[in-house]
Amino acid sequence: MSKVTFNELLDAGVHFGHLKRKWNPNMAPYIFDEKKGIHIIDLNKTIAKLEEASAAIRQIARSGKKVLFVATKKQAKDVVADRVKNVNMPFVTERWPGGMLTNFATIRKSVRKMSNIDKMGADGTLNTISKRERLQVSRQRAKLEKNLGTIADMTRLPAALFVVDVLKEHIAVAEAKRLNIPVFAMVDTNSDPNQVDFAIPSNDDASKSIAKILDVMIAAITEGLSERKVDKASSGEEDGEEVTDNKRIANFDEEVDAEGKKKAPAKPAAKPAAKPTSAKRPAPRSK
């Protein structure tokens, strides 16, 4: 497993926390000292938590499951995009679409819409509509690509989330907690580490600090993926994951469409009313 040294974290500024007046008391176990009104994170605790998180995320990658990276703050966007795409994991760096996890079927519908626009361009359908309509469709496609581009291939809910700044991404963390999806997160001195499953005490505002923590996590994922290949080779399995995922996407989308087209169940036919029986007077008794 790739390990990081105390000095590497120090050079990256991972130890710098927030002002003392902004601290979260739950971060007390991870704070080493205070200098000039700024809390200093205990890097020995950071190393311990980082190793724990790395081991867990490596096992997730080894099992073939996906980890969704979430970082919409300016300092983290490019850092996350550059590193995560190398391990073929989904990431969100523009805006967290509300309900992305808790309302996954609706997100898949948006992905279908983007795919349909691509098909229209491929088969020439776009050329048959007016220029104005074509421009509107292109703008809609660009917007969908911006918001959903990296998660378009997600066939199911991710096995875990990795979050930079739990305060900024509180909606994503809340959705993951609701669905019992484990959350890995960089947690600064102004955040609550109890909100996530694997808290890594670290500076979540500096690009160098974010890059250093991400490098360790990406290295762990890379190791997990390599171990997965070795496991498959030793067991003689073929790597048909891509084909399986494509089938799963098609099946899921069909289920979503079917759900939307379901009609209200027909009311059971009313039972025919019983024919009224003519009341006959009993015959008079013979005296």
Coordinates of C-alpha atoms in Angstrom, one line a residue, residues 2-287:
S2 CA 1.2 3.5 -0.9
K3 CA 2.1 5.4 2.3
V4 CA 2.6 9.0 2.9
T5 CA 5.2 10.5 5.3
F6 CA 4.7 13.1 8.0
N7 CA 7.0 15.6 6.1
E8 CA 5.1 15.2 2.9
L9 CA 1.8 16.1 4.6
L10 CA 3.6 19.0 6.4
D11 CA 5.0 20.3 3.1
A12 CA 1.5 20.2 1.5
G13 CA 0.0 22.2 4.3
V14 CA -2.4 19.5 5.4
H15 CA -1.9 20.5 9.0
F16 CA -3.5 24.0 8.7
G17 CA -6.9 24.2 10.2
H18 CA -9.4 27.1 10.5
L19 CA -9.6 29.9 13.0
K20 CA -10.2 28.8 16.6
R21 CA -13.5 30.6 16.8
K22 CA -14.8 28.5 13.8
W23 CA -13.9 25.1 15.2
N24 CA -16.2 22.1 15.7
P25 CA -15.7 20.6 19.2
N26 CA -16.0 17.1 17.8
M27 CA -12.6 17.8 16.0
A28 CA -10.8 18.2 19.4
P29 CA -9.2 14.7 19.3
Y30 CA -7.5 15.6 16.0
I31 CA -6.2 19.1 16.9
F32 CA -2.6 19.2 18.0
D33 CA -2.2 22.9 18.9
E34 CA -3.2 26.5 18.3
K35 CA -0.9 29.1 16.7
K36 CA -1.9 32.7 16.2
G37 CA -5.6 31.9 16.5
I38 CA -5.4 29.0 14.0
H39 CA -5.9 25.3 14.9
I40 CA -3.1 22.9 13.9
I41 CA -4.2 19.4 12.9
D42 CA -2.3 16.5 14.4
L43 CA -0.7 14.9 11.4
N44 CA 0.0 11.6 13.2
K45 CA -3.7 11.2 13.6
T46 CA -4.1 12.2 9.9
I47 CA -1.7 9.4 8.8
A48 CA -3.5 6.8 10.9
K49 CA -6.9 7.8 9.5
L50 CA -5.6 8.0 6.0
E51 CA -4.2 4.4 6.2
E52 CA -7.5 3.2 7.5
A53 CA -9.5 4.9 4.7
S54 CA -7.0 3.7 2.1
A55 CA -7.4 0.1 3.1
A56 CA -11.1 0.3 3.0
I57 CA -11.3 2.0 -0.4
R58 CA -8.8 -0.4 -1.8
Q59 CA -11.1 -3.3 -0.9
I60 CA -14.1 -1.5 -2.6
A61 CA -12.0 -1.1 -5.8
R62 CA -10.9 -4.7 -5.6
S63 CA -14.5 -5.9 -5.5
G64 CA -15.2 -4.0 -8.7
K65 CA -17.5 -1.5 -7.2
K66 CA -17.6 2.3 -7.9
V67 CA -16.6 5.2 -5.6
L68 CA -18.2 8.5 -6.5
F69 CA -16.0 11.5 -5.8
V70 CA -17.7 14.8 -4.9
A71 CA -15.8 18.1 -4.9
T72 CA -17.6 21.2 -6.2
K73 CA -15.5 23.9 -4.5
K74 CA -13.2 25.9 -6.8
Q75 CA -9.9 24.7 -5.2
A76 CA -10.8 21.0 -5.6
K77 CA -12.5 20.8 -9.0
D78 CA -9.5 20.5 -11.3
V79 CA -7.5 18.4 -8.8
V80 CA -10.3 15.8 -8.5
A81 CA -11.0 15.7 -12.2
D82 CA -7.4 15.2 -13.2
R83 CA -6.8 12.4 -10.8
V84 CA -10.0 10.5 -10.7
K85 CA -10.5 10.1 -14.4
N86 CA -7.3 8.0 -14.5
V87 CA -8.9 5.2 -12.4
N88 CA -12.3 5.4 -14.3
M89 CA -14.3 6.4 -11.3
P90 CA -17.3 8.8 -11.5
F91 CA -17.0 12.3 -10.1
V92 CA -19.1 15.4 -9.6
T93 CA -17.3 18.7 -9.8
E94 CA -19.9 21.2 -11.1
R95 CA -23.0 21.0 -9.0
W96 CA -24.6 18.2 -6.9
P97 CA -27.9 17.4 -8.5
G98 CA -30.4 17.1 -5.6
G99 CA -31.7 13.6 -5.3
M100 CA -28.9 12.1 -7.3
L101 CA -28.7 9.1 -4.9
T102 CA -32.2 9.1 -3.3
N103 CA -33.9 9.6 -6.6
F104 CA -31.6 7.7 -8.9
A105 CA -34.3 6.7 -11.4
T106 CA -34.9 10.3 -12.3
I107 CA -31.2 10.9 -12.8
R108 CA -31.1 7.9 -15.2
K109 CA -33.9 9.6 -17.2
S110 CA -31.8 12.7 -17.7
V111 CA -28.9 10.4 -18.8
R112 CA -31.3 8.7 -21.3
K113 CA -32.3 12.2 -22.6
M114 CA -28.6 12.9 -23.3
S115 CA -28.2 9.6 -25.0
N116 CA -31.2 10.2 -27.2
I117 CA -29.8 13.6 -28.3
D118 CA -26.6 11.8 -29.3
K119 CA -28.5 9.3 -31.3
M120 CA -30.4 12.1 -33.1
G121 CA -27.1 13.5 -34.1
A122 CA -25.7 10.2 -35.3
D123 CA -28.7 9.2 -37.4
G124 CA -29.2 12.6 -38.9
T125 CA -32.5 13.5 -37.2
L126 CA -31.1 16.8 -35.9
N127 CA -30.6 17.9 -39.5
T128 CA -34.3 17.6 -40.2
I129 CA -35.4 20.1 -37.5
S130 CA -35.1 23.9 -37.7
K131 CA -31.9 25.7 -36.9
R132 CA -33.5 27.3 -33.8
E133 CA -34.6 23.9 -32.4
R134 CA -31.3 22.4 -33.2
L135 CA -29.6 25.2 -31.2
Q136 CA -31.9 24.6 -28.2
V137 CA -31.2 20.8 -28.3
S138 CA -27.4 21.5 -28.5
R139 CA -27.6 23.8 -25.5
Q140 CA -29.6 21.2 -23.5
R141 CA -27.1 18.5 -24.4
A142 CA -24.2 20.8 -23.2
K143 CA -26.0 21.4 -19.9
L144 CA -26.6 17.8 -19.3
E145 CA -23.0 16.9 -20.2
K146 CA -21.8 19.5 -17.7
N147 CA -23.9 18.2 -14.9
L148 CA -24.1 14.5 -15.6
G149 CA -21.2 13.8 -18.0
T150 CA -19.0 11.8 -15.6
I151 CA -21.9 9.9 -14.0
A152 CA -23.6 8.9 -17.3
D153 CA -22.1 5.4 -17.1
M154 CA -23.2 4.7 -13.5
T155 CA -25.4 1.7 -13.8
R156 CA -26.3 1.6 -10.1
L157 CA -25.7 3.5 -6.9
P158 CA -22.0 3.8 -5.9
A159 CA -20.6 1.6 -3.2
A160 CA -19.1 4.7 -1.5
L161 CA -18.6 8.5 -1.7
F162 CA -15.4 10.4 -1.3
V163 CA -16.1 14.0 -0.3
V164 CA -13.9 17.1 -0.2
D165 CA -15.4 19.4 2.5
V166 CA -18.4 17.9 4.2
L167 CA -19.9 21.3 4.9
K168 CA -19.9 22.3 1.2
E169 CA -21.3 18.9 0.2
H170 CA -23.7 18.4 3.0
I171 CA -26.5 17.4 0.7
A172 CA -24.5 14.6 -0.8
V173 CA -23.5 13.4 2.6
A174 CA -27.1 13.4 3.8
E175 CA -28.3 11.4 0.8
A176 CA -25.5 8.8 1.3
K177 CA -26.3 8.5 5.0
R178 CA -30.0 8.0 4.2
L179 CA -29.1 5.1 1.9
N180 CA -26.4 3.7 4.2
I181 CA -23.7 4.4 1.7
P182 CA -20.3 4.8 3.4
V183 CA -18.7 8.2 3.1
F184 CA -14.9 9.0 3.0
A185 CA -14.2 12.6 3.6
M186 CA -11.5 15.2 4.2
V187 CA -12.6 16.9 7.4
D188 CA -11.3 20.3 8.5
T189 CA -11.4 21.7 12.0
N190 CA -14.7 23.5 11.3
S191 CA -16.5 20.2 10.4
D192 CA -18.1 17.3 12.3
P193 CA -16.1 14.1 11.7
N194 CA -19.1 12.1 13.1
Q195 CA -21.1 12.8 10.0
V196 CA -19.0 10.5 7.9
D197 CA -17.7 6.9 8.2
F198 CA -14.1 7.5 7.3
A199 CA -13.0 11.0 8.4
I200 CA -9.5 12.1 7.3
P201 CA -8.5 15.2 9.4
S202 CA -6.9 17.6 6.9
N203 CA -6.9 21.0 5.3
D204 CA -9.8 20.9 2.8
D205 CA -9.2 24.4 1.4
A206 CA -5.7 24.3 -0.1
S207 CA -5.2 22.7 -3.5
K208 CA -1.9 21.1 -2.5
S209 CA -3.4 19.5 0.6
I210 CA -6.4 18.2 -1.4
A211 CA -4.0 16.8 -4.1
K212 CA -1.8 15.1 -1.5
I213 CA -4.8 13.3 0.2
L214 CA -6.3 12.4 -3.2
D215 CA -3.0 10.9 -4.4
V216 CA -3.0 8.5 -1.5
M217 CA -6.6 7.5 -2.1
I218 CA -6.2 7.1 -5.9
A219 CA -3.0 5.0 -5.3
A220 CA -5.1 2.7 -3.1
I221 CA -7.8 2.4 -5.7
T222 CA -5.2 1.6 -8.4
E223 CA -3.8 -1.1 -6.2
G224 CA -7.3 -2.5 -5.6
L225 CA -8.0 -2.6 -9.4
S226 CA -4.6 -4.3 -10.0
E227 CA -5.4 -6.9 -7.4
R228 CA -8.8 -7.4 -9.0
K229 CA -7.1 -8.2 -12.4
V230 CA -4.8 -10.7 -10.7
D231 CA -7.8 -12.3 -9.0
K232 CA -9.6 -12.7 -12.3
A233 CA -6.6 -14.0 -14.1
S234 CA -6.0 -16.6 -11.4
S235 CA -9.6 -17.7 -11.4
G236 CA -9.8 -17.8 -15.2
E237 CA -12.7 -15.3 -15.4
E238 CA -13.1 -13.2 -18.5
D239 CA -13.4 -9.4 -18.1
G240 CA -16.9 -8.9 -19.3
E241 CA -17.7 -6.1 -16.9
E242 CA -18.3 -3.5 -19.7
V243 CA -20.8 -5.8 -21.5
T244 CA -22.6 -6.6 -18.2
D245 CA -22.8 -2.9 -17.3
N246 CA -24.2 -2.0 -20.7
K247 CA -26.9 -4.7 -20.3
R248 CA -27.6 -3.5 -16.8
I249 CA -28.0 0.1 -18.1
A250 CA -30.5 -1.1 -20.7
N251 CA -32.5 -3.2 -18.3
F252 CA -32.6 -0.4 -15.7
D253 CA -33.7 2.2 -18.2
E254 CA -36.4 -0.2 -19.5
E255 CA -37.6 -0.6 -15.9
V256 CA -37.7 3.2 -15.5
D257 CA -39.7 3.7 -18.7
A258 CA -42.1 1.0 -17.7
E259 CA -42.6 2.5 -14.3
G260 CA -43.5 5.8 -15.9
K261 CA -45.9 4.3 -18.4
K262 CA -47.7 2.2 -15.8
K263 CA -51.4 2.8 -15.8
A264 CA -53.6 2.8 -12.8
P265 CA -54.8 -0.7 -12.1
A266 CA -58.2 -1.3 -13.6
K267 CA -61.0 -1.3 -11.2
P268 CA -62.5 -4.8 -10.7
A269 CA -65.8 -5.2 -12.6
A270 CA -68.8 -4.6 -10.5
K271 CA -70.7 -7.7 -9.7
P272 CA -74.1 -7.9 -11.6
A273 CA -76.9 -6.9 -9.3
A274 CA -79.0 -9.8 -8.2
K275 CA -82.3 -10.0 -9.9
P276 CA -85.1 -9.0 -7.6
T277 CA -87.2 -11.9 -6.7
S278 CA -90.9 -11.3 -6.9
A279 CA -92.4 -11.6 -3.5
K280 CA -95.2 -14.1 -3.6
R281 CA -97.8 -14.3 -0.9
P282 CA -98.0 -17.6 0.7
A283 CA -101.1 -19.6 -0.3
P284 CA -103.9 -19.3 2.2
R285 CA -104.2 -22.3 4.5
S286 CA -107.2 -24.5 3.9
K287 CA -109.5 -24.6 6.9

